[in-house]
């Protein structure tokens, strides 16, 4: 009989290959966050996904978590193709590029300054959240959400930013419009206060089940606007005021 990890892996692999959605009720829930991460790693291995980037976060119990971002990596103005029936959410973020490896080193925690010294670029990044799980919003156990790479769909790399932007979000605003209609316009706020907090937590994680932080990878630091539901498809304008604008098309 297949294990929980194998069952979840097979369902998510099929959904990604078929550009379809898996029903939550048909899936077992990984027993722990660690098991959810192992299921995610199994999906990535089965699909041969590149470890090109990571979205990092902190679970409610304080555990550091991450989701693999293999692509698609899009440039501003390009088209993101969503699966039929999938819910699409937009997140405005600050992303960092690793200039060198950040090895797993339990017992020797990385400091914020050390971690930033491993990065050479910061960008305005736009994540498209597109879960392989149908009707997931408010209805998915977090270990299963982890197995689905926290709903990562694709990522747009926008203009380069000063890395010092991470030190103070005061005065920044997040704006999103769809087909000329404003759907979000609020001050930029990070759920952990300091955008480096989840990245630092993942660098100092207690186990290395998922993958490594390596030179050339992009690491997101978390949304500054939450996950903004797109009410439809079309032309999207996103802006981290006054620093930069990224446009895209949802299709």
PDB file of C-alpha atoms in Angstrom, residues 29-243:
ATOM      1  CA  UNK A  29      -2.520  14.735   4.911  1.00  0.00           C
ATOM      2  CA  UNK A  30       1.164  14.390   5.791  1.00  0.00           C
ATOM      3  CA  UNK A  31       1.412  13.864   9.537  1.00  0.00           C
ATOM      4  CA  UNK A  32       4.050  16.551  10.179  1.00  0.00           C
ATOM      5  CA  UNK A  33       5.628  19.578   8.546  1.00  0.00           C
ATOM      6  CA  UNK A  34       8.753  17.498   7.954  1.00  0.00           C
ATOM      7  CA  UNK A  35       6.686  14.889   6.114  1.00  0.00           C
ATOM      8  CA  UNK A  36       5.118  17.665   4.029  1.00  0.00           C
ATOM      9  CA  UNK A  37       8.582  18.896   3.053  1.00  0.00           C
ATOM     10  CA  UNK A  38       9.640  15.345   2.178  1.00  0.00           C
ATOM     11  CA  UNK A  39       6.565  14.983  -0.040  1.00  0.00           C
ATOM     12  CA  UNK A  40       7.449  18.259  -1.761  1.00  0.00           C
ATOM     13  CA  UNK A  41      11.005  17.023  -2.332  1.00  0.00           C
ATOM     14  CA  UNK A  42       9.600  13.783  -3.801  1.00  0.00           C
ATOM     15  CA  UNK A  43       7.439  15.794  -6.236  1.00  0.00           C
ATOM     16  CA  UNK A  44      10.445  17.834  -7.319  1.00  0.00           C
ATOM     17  CA  UNK A  45      12.542  14.712  -7.821  1.00  0.00           C
ATOM     18  CA  UNK A  46       9.814  12.939  -9.830  1.00  0.00           C
ATOM     19  CA  UNK A  47       9.409  15.952 -12.117  1.00  0.00           C
ATOM     20  CA  UNK A  48      13.127  16.687 -12.352  1.00  0.00           C
ATOM     21  CA  UNK A  49      12.577  20.251 -11.147  1.00  0.00           C
ATOM     22  CA  UNK A  50      15.563  22.556 -10.963  1.00  0.00           C
ATOM     23  CA  UNK A  51      16.441  24.045  -7.585  1.00  0.00           C
ATOM     24  CA  UNK A  52      16.440  27.537  -9.070  1.00  0.00           C
ATOM     25  CA  UNK A  53      14.896  29.367  -6.133  1.00  0.00           C
ATOM     26  CA  UNK A  54      13.020  29.178  -2.847  1.00  0.00           C
ATOM     27  CA  UNK A  55      10.070  30.877  -1.198  1.00  0.00           C
ATOM     28  CA  UNK A  56      10.644  30.890   2.525  1.00  0.00           C
ATOM     29  CA  UNK A  57       8.279  31.251   5.443  1.00  0.00           C
ATOM     30  CA  UNK A  58       7.584  30.501   9.086  1.00  0.00           C
ATOM     31  CA  UNK A  59       4.766  28.174  10.153  1.00  0.00           C
ATOM     32  CA  UNK A  60       2.414  29.061  13.008  1.00  0.00           C
ATOM     33  CA  UNK A  61       4.459  26.944  15.413  1.00  0.00           C
ATOM     34  CA  UNK A  62       7.634  28.832  14.498  1.00  0.00           C
ATOM     35  CA  UNK A  63       9.074  26.142  12.210  1.00  0.00           C
ATOM     36  CA  UNK A  64      11.022  27.436   9.210  1.00  0.00           C
ATOM     37  CA  UNK A  65       9.536  26.211   5.918  1.00  0.00           C
ATOM     38  CA  UNK A  66      10.216  26.670   2.222  1.00  0.00           C
ATOM     39  CA  UNK A  67       8.809  25.959  -1.206  1.00  0.00           C
ATOM     40  CA  UNK A  68      10.819  25.130  -4.312  1.00  0.00           C
ATOM     41  CA  UNK A  69      10.542  27.666  -7.129  1.00  0.00           C
ATOM     42  CA  UNK A  70      11.651  25.886 -10.313  1.00  0.00           C
ATOM     43  CA  UNK A  71       9.954  28.333 -12.670  1.00  0.00           C
ATOM     44  CA  UNK A  72       8.454  29.446 -14.919  1.00  0.00           C
ATOM     45  CA  UNK A  73      10.607  32.522 -14.479  1.00  0.00           C
ATOM     46  CA  UNK A  74       9.091  35.400 -16.396  1.00  0.00           C
ATOM     47  CA  UNK A  75      10.231  38.856 -17.382  1.00  0.00           C
ATOM     48  CA  UNK A  76       7.991  41.901 -16.914  1.00  0.00           C
ATOM     49  CA  UNK A  77       5.330  42.098 -19.613  1.00  0.00           C
ATOM     50  CA  UNK A  78       5.214  38.348 -20.233  1.00  0.00           C
ATOM     51  CA  UNK A  79       2.222  36.005 -19.975  1.00  0.00           C
ATOM     52  CA  UNK A  80       1.491  33.609 -17.118  1.00  0.00           C
ATOM     53  CA  UNK A  81      -0.627  30.644 -18.211  1.00  0.00           C
ATOM     54  CA  UNK A  82      -2.828  29.359 -15.394  1.00  0.00           C
ATOM     55  CA  UNK A  83      -4.539  25.981 -15.270  1.00  0.00           C
ATOM     56  CA  UNK A  84      -8.268  25.916 -15.975  1.00  0.00           C
ATOM     57  CA  UNK A  85     -10.178  26.532 -12.762  1.00  0.00           C
ATOM     58  CA  UNK A  86      -7.104  27.433 -10.711  1.00  0.00           C
ATOM     59  CA  UNK A  87      -7.269  30.305  -8.242  1.00  0.00           C
ATOM     60  CA  UNK A  88      -4.530  32.853  -8.947  1.00  0.00           C
ATOM     61  CA  UNK A  89      -3.144  35.174  -6.311  1.00  0.00           C
ATOM     62  CA  UNK A  90      -0.530  37.900  -6.708  1.00  0.00           C
ATOM     63  CA  UNK A  91       2.214  38.713  -4.214  1.00  0.00           C
ATOM     64  CA  UNK A  92       4.550  41.722  -4.333  1.00  0.00           C
ATOM     65  CA  UNK A  93       7.915  40.838  -2.816  1.00  0.00           C
ATOM     66  CA  UNK A  94      11.583  41.701  -2.512  1.00  0.00           C
ATOM     67  CA  UNK A  95      13.733  38.859  -3.855  1.00  0.00           C
ATOM     68  CA  UNK A  96      17.426  38.240  -3.274  1.00  0.00           C
ATOM     69  CA  UNK A  97      19.997  36.512  -5.470  1.00  0.00           C
ATOM     70  CA  UNK A  98      22.606  34.363  -3.760  1.00  0.00           C
ATOM     71  CA  UNK A  99      26.162  35.176  -4.822  1.00  0.00           C
ATOM     72  CA  UNK A 100      27.519  32.162  -2.937  1.00  0.00           C
ATOM     73  CA  UNK A 101      26.326  29.024  -1.219  1.00  0.00           C
ATOM     74  CA  UNK A 102      24.701  29.193   2.217  1.00  0.00           C
ATOM     75  CA  UNK A 103      25.577  25.755   3.606  1.00  0.00           C
ATOM     76  CA  UNK A 104      23.439  24.010   6.207  1.00  0.00           C
ATOM     77  CA  UNK A 105      25.335  24.461   9.479  1.00  0.00           C
ATOM     78  CA  UNK A 106      23.400  23.335  12.568  1.00  0.00           C
ATOM     79  CA  UNK A 107      24.908  24.592  15.791  1.00  0.00           C
ATOM     80  CA  UNK A 108      26.407  27.639  14.069  1.00  0.00           C
ATOM     81  CA  UNK A 109      23.513  29.974  13.268  1.00  0.00           C
ATOM     82  CA  UNK A 110      23.810  32.440  10.442  1.00  0.00           C
ATOM     83  CA  UNK A 111      23.422  36.091  11.386  1.00  0.00           C
ATOM     84  CA  UNK A 112      21.333  38.544   9.381  1.00  0.00           C
ATOM     85  CA  UNK A 113      24.478  40.403   8.291  1.00  0.00           C
ATOM     86  CA  UNK A 114      26.215  37.179   7.215  1.00  0.00           C
ATOM     87  CA  UNK A 115      23.199  36.122   5.183  1.00  0.00           C
ATOM     88  CA  UNK A 116      22.930  39.471   3.420  1.00  0.00           C
ATOM     89  CA  UNK A 117      26.651  39.293   2.651  1.00  0.00           C
ATOM     90  CA  UNK A 118      25.913  36.091   0.686  1.00  0.00           C
ATOM     91  CA  UNK A 119      23.588  38.047  -1.638  1.00  0.00           C
ATOM     92  CA  UNK A 120      24.649  40.343  -4.446  1.00  0.00           C
ATOM     93  CA  UNK A 121      21.323  41.549  -5.889  1.00  0.00           C
ATOM     94  CA  UNK A 122      17.835  42.488  -4.721  1.00  0.00           C
ATOM     95  CA  UNK A 123      14.843  42.682  -7.054  1.00  0.00           C
ATOM     96  CA  UNK A 124      11.199  43.612  -7.103  1.00  0.00           C
ATOM     97  CA  UNK A 125       9.640  40.182  -7.459  1.00  0.00           C
ATOM     98  CA  UNK A 126       6.074  39.160  -8.282  1.00  0.00           C
ATOM     99  CA  UNK A 127       4.963  35.672  -7.295  1.00  0.00           C
ATOM    100  CA  UNK A 128       1.923  34.035  -8.846  1.00  0.00           C
ATOM    101  CA  UNK A 129       0.388  31.644  -6.335  1.00  0.00           C
ATOM    102  CA  UNK A 130      -1.374  28.819  -8.168  1.00  0.00           C
ATOM    103  CA  UNK A 131      -1.949  25.737  -6.055  1.00  0.00           C
ATOM    104  CA  UNK A 132      -2.382  22.279  -7.573  1.00  0.00           C
ATOM    105  CA  UNK A 133      -5.040  21.767  -4.885  1.00  0.00           C
ATOM    106  CA  UNK A 134      -8.635  22.604  -5.794  1.00  0.00           C
ATOM    107  CA  UNK A 135     -10.536  24.953  -3.465  1.00  0.00           C
ATOM    108  CA  UNK A 136      -7.528  25.272  -1.203  1.00  0.00           C
ATOM    109  CA  UNK A 137      -8.142  28.709   0.306  1.00  0.00           C
ATOM    110  CA  UNK A 138      -8.878  28.284   4.016  1.00  0.00           C
ATOM    111  CA  UNK A 139      -9.383  24.585   3.415  1.00  0.00           C
ATOM    112  CA  UNK A 140      -5.967  22.919   3.369  1.00  0.00           C
ATOM    113  CA  UNK A 141      -3.866  21.493   6.196  1.00  0.00           C
ATOM    114  CA  UNK A 142      -0.477  23.188   6.256  1.00  0.00           C
ATOM    115  CA  UNK A 143       1.613  19.987   5.761  1.00  0.00           C
ATOM    116  CA  UNK A 144      -0.331  19.341   2.538  1.00  0.00           C
ATOM    117  CA  UNK A 145       0.170  22.980   1.520  1.00  0.00           C
ATOM    118  CA  UNK A 146       3.900  22.453   2.057  1.00  0.00           C
ATOM    119  CA  UNK A 147       3.819  19.369  -0.165  1.00  0.00           C
ATOM    120  CA  UNK A 148       2.476  21.624  -2.921  1.00  0.00           C
ATOM    121  CA  UNK A 149       5.401  24.060  -2.453  1.00  0.00           C
ATOM    122  CA  UNK A 150       3.053  26.503  -0.706  1.00  0.00           C
ATOM    123  CA  UNK A 151       1.165  26.986  -3.948  1.00  0.00           C
ATOM    124  CA  UNK A 152       4.046  28.354  -5.969  1.00  0.00           C
ATOM    125  CA  UNK A 153       3.066  28.909  -9.584  1.00  0.00           C
ATOM    126  CA  UNK A 154       5.595  31.221 -11.219  1.00  0.00           C
ATOM    127  CA  UNK A 155       7.769  34.252 -10.602  1.00  0.00           C
ATOM    128  CA  UNK A 156       8.542  37.513 -12.355  1.00  0.00           C
ATOM    129  CA  UNK A 157      11.862  39.227 -11.753  1.00  0.00           C
ATOM    130  CA  UNK A 158      11.411  42.971 -11.948  1.00  0.00           C
ATOM    131  CA  UNK A 159      13.773  45.920 -11.596  1.00  0.00           C
ATOM    132  CA  UNK A 160      16.801  45.755  -9.352  1.00  0.00           C
ATOM    133  CA  UNK A 161      16.416  47.354  -5.916  1.00  0.00           C
ATOM    134  CA  UNK A 162      18.865  48.602  -3.321  1.00  0.00           C
ATOM    135  CA  UNK A 163      19.410  45.739  -0.850  1.00  0.00           C
ATOM    136  CA  UNK A 164      19.055  48.325   1.927  1.00  0.00           C
ATOM    137  CA  UNK A 165      15.339  48.470   1.030  1.00  0.00           C
ATOM    138  CA  UNK A 166      14.968  45.376   3.229  1.00  0.00           C
ATOM    139  CA  UNK A 167      16.009  47.411   6.279  1.00  0.00           C
ATOM    140  CA  UNK A 168      13.091  49.834   6.245  1.00  0.00           C
ATOM    141  CA  UNK A 169       9.735  49.463   4.489  1.00  0.00           C
ATOM    142  CA  UNK A 170       8.480  52.835   5.730  1.00  0.00           C
ATOM    143  CA  UNK A 171       6.827  54.833   2.982  1.00  0.00           C
ATOM    144  CA  UNK A 172       6.500  51.939   0.536  1.00  0.00           C
ATOM    145  CA  UNK A 173       3.141  51.063  -0.979  1.00  0.00           C
ATOM    146  CA  UNK A 174       1.728  48.065  -2.851  1.00  0.00           C
ATOM    147  CA  UNK A 175      -0.585  48.602  -5.822  1.00  0.00           C
ATOM    148  CA  UNK A 176      -2.228  46.018  -8.093  1.00  0.00           C
ATOM    149  CA  UNK A 177      -4.723  46.552 -10.900  1.00  0.00           C
ATOM    150  CA  UNK A 178      -6.437  44.141 -13.287  1.00  0.00           C
ATOM    151  CA  UNK A 179      -7.564  45.440 -16.681  1.00  0.00           C
ATOM    152  CA  UNK A 180      -7.324  49.000 -15.390  1.00  0.00           C
ATOM    153  CA  UNK A 181      -9.343  48.389 -12.206  1.00  0.00           C
ATOM    154  CA  UNK A 182      -7.545  48.727  -8.870  1.00  0.00           C
ATOM    155  CA  UNK A 183      -7.792  45.542  -6.798  1.00  0.00           C
ATOM    156  CA  UNK A 184      -5.230  46.438  -4.096  1.00  0.00           C
ATOM    157  CA  UNK A 185      -3.696  49.707  -2.859  1.00  0.00           C
ATOM    158  CA  UNK A 186      -2.209  49.622   0.637  1.00  0.00           C
ATOM    159  CA  UNK A 187       1.058  50.347   2.481  1.00  0.00           C
ATOM    160  CA  UNK A 188       3.704  47.644   2.179  1.00  0.00           C
ATOM    161  CA  UNK A 189       3.655  45.428   5.272  1.00  0.00           C
ATOM    162  CA  UNK A 190       5.577  42.215   5.905  1.00  0.00           C
ATOM    163  CA  UNK A 191       3.915  39.561   8.040  1.00  0.00           C
ATOM    164  CA  UNK A 192       7.107  39.031  10.070  1.00  0.00           C
ATOM    165  CA  UNK A 193       8.045  42.695  10.312  1.00  0.00           C
ATOM    166  CA  UNK A 194      11.579  42.311   8.974  1.00  0.00           C
ATOM    167  CA  UNK A 195      11.500  40.685   5.500  1.00  0.00           C
ATOM    168  CA  UNK A 196      14.759  38.896   6.330  1.00  0.00           C
ATOM    169  CA  UNK A 197      13.173  36.976   9.235  1.00  0.00           C
ATOM    170  CA  UNK A 198      11.862  33.979   7.217  1.00  0.00           C
ATOM    171  CA  UNK A 199      15.022  33.779   5.104  1.00  0.00           C
ATOM    172  CA  UNK A 200      17.153  33.785   8.245  1.00  0.00           C
ATOM    173  CA  UNK A 201      14.916  31.145   9.832  1.00  0.00           C
ATOM    174  CA  UNK A 202      15.270  28.867   6.791  1.00  0.00           C
ATOM    175  CA  UNK A 203      19.058  29.330   6.639  1.00  0.00           C
ATOM    176  CA  UNK A 204      19.111  28.224  10.291  1.00  0.00           C
ATOM    177  CA  UNK A 205      16.630  25.333   9.840  1.00  0.00           C
ATOM    178  CA  UNK A 206      17.051  22.244  11.987  1.00  0.00           C
ATOM    179  CA  UNK A 207      16.903  19.637   9.197  1.00  0.00           C
ATOM    180  CA  UNK A 208      17.912  19.595   5.552  1.00  0.00           C
ATOM    181  CA  UNK A 209      15.116  17.505   4.010  1.00  0.00           C
ATOM    182  CA  UNK A 210      14.287  19.746   1.066  1.00  0.00           C
ATOM    183  CA  UNK A 211      17.340  21.197  -0.647  1.00  0.00           C
ATOM    184  CA  UNK A 212      20.263  23.579  -0.351  1.00  0.00           C
ATOM    185  CA  UNK A 213      20.747  27.313  -0.662  1.00  0.00           C
ATOM    186  CA  UNK A 214      23.193  27.705  -3.529  1.00  0.00           C
ATOM    187  CA  UNK A 215      24.865  30.474  -5.502  1.00  0.00           C
ATOM    188  CA  UNK A 216      22.679  31.764  -8.323  1.00  0.00           C
ATOM    189  CA  UNK A 217      19.375  30.857  -6.682  1.00  0.00           C
ATOM    190  CA  UNK A 218      16.651  33.435  -6.052  1.00  0.00           C
ATOM    191  CA  UNK A 219      15.166  33.565  -2.558  1.00  0.00           C
ATOM    192  CA  UNK A 220      11.947  35.446  -1.901  1.00  0.00           C
ATOM    193  CA  UNK A 221      11.529  37.221   1.413  1.00  0.00           C
ATOM    194  CA  UNK A 222       7.731  37.008   1.610  1.00  0.00           C
ATOM    195  CA  UNK A 223       4.787  39.049   0.424  1.00  0.00           C
ATOM    196  CA  UNK A 224       4.390  42.744   1.241  1.00  0.00           C
ATOM    197  CA  UNK A 225       0.679  42.660   0.369  1.00  0.00           C
ATOM    198  CA  UNK A 226      -0.484  39.210   1.431  1.00  0.00           C
ATOM    199  CA  UNK A 227      -1.910  37.034  -1.328  1.00  0.00           C
ATOM    200  CA  UNK A 228      -4.201  39.207  -3.454  1.00  0.00           C
ATOM    201  CA  UNK A 229      -6.838  37.161  -5.274  1.00  0.00           C
ATOM    202  CA  UNK A 230      -7.154  38.033  -8.940  1.00  0.00           C
ATOM    203  CA  UNK A 231     -10.883  38.236  -9.781  1.00  0.00           C
ATOM    204  CA  UNK A 232     -10.187  37.269 -13.383  1.00  0.00           C
ATOM    205  CA  UNK A 233      -7.629  37.141 -16.184  1.00  0.00           C
ATOM    206  CA  UNK A 234      -6.084  39.922 -18.206  1.00  0.00           C
ATOM    207  CA  UNK A 235      -3.552  42.725 -17.929  1.00  0.00           C
ATOM    208  CA  UNK A 236      -2.029  43.213 -14.485  1.00  0.00           C
ATOM    209  CA  UNK A 237      -0.025  46.162 -13.204  1.00  0.00           C
ATOM    210  CA  UNK A 238       1.855  45.698  -9.932  1.00  0.00           C
ATOM    211  CA  UNK A 239       3.810  48.446  -8.206  1.00  0.00           C
ATOM    212  CA  UNK A 240       6.016  48.750  -5.136  1.00  0.00           C
ATOM    213  CA  UNK A 241       5.822  52.524  -4.808  1.00  0.00           C
ATOM    214  CA  UNK A 242       7.961  54.487  -5.374  1.00  0.00           C
ATOM    215  CA  UNK A 243      10.569  51.902  -6.361  1.00  0.00           C
TER     216      UNK A 243
END
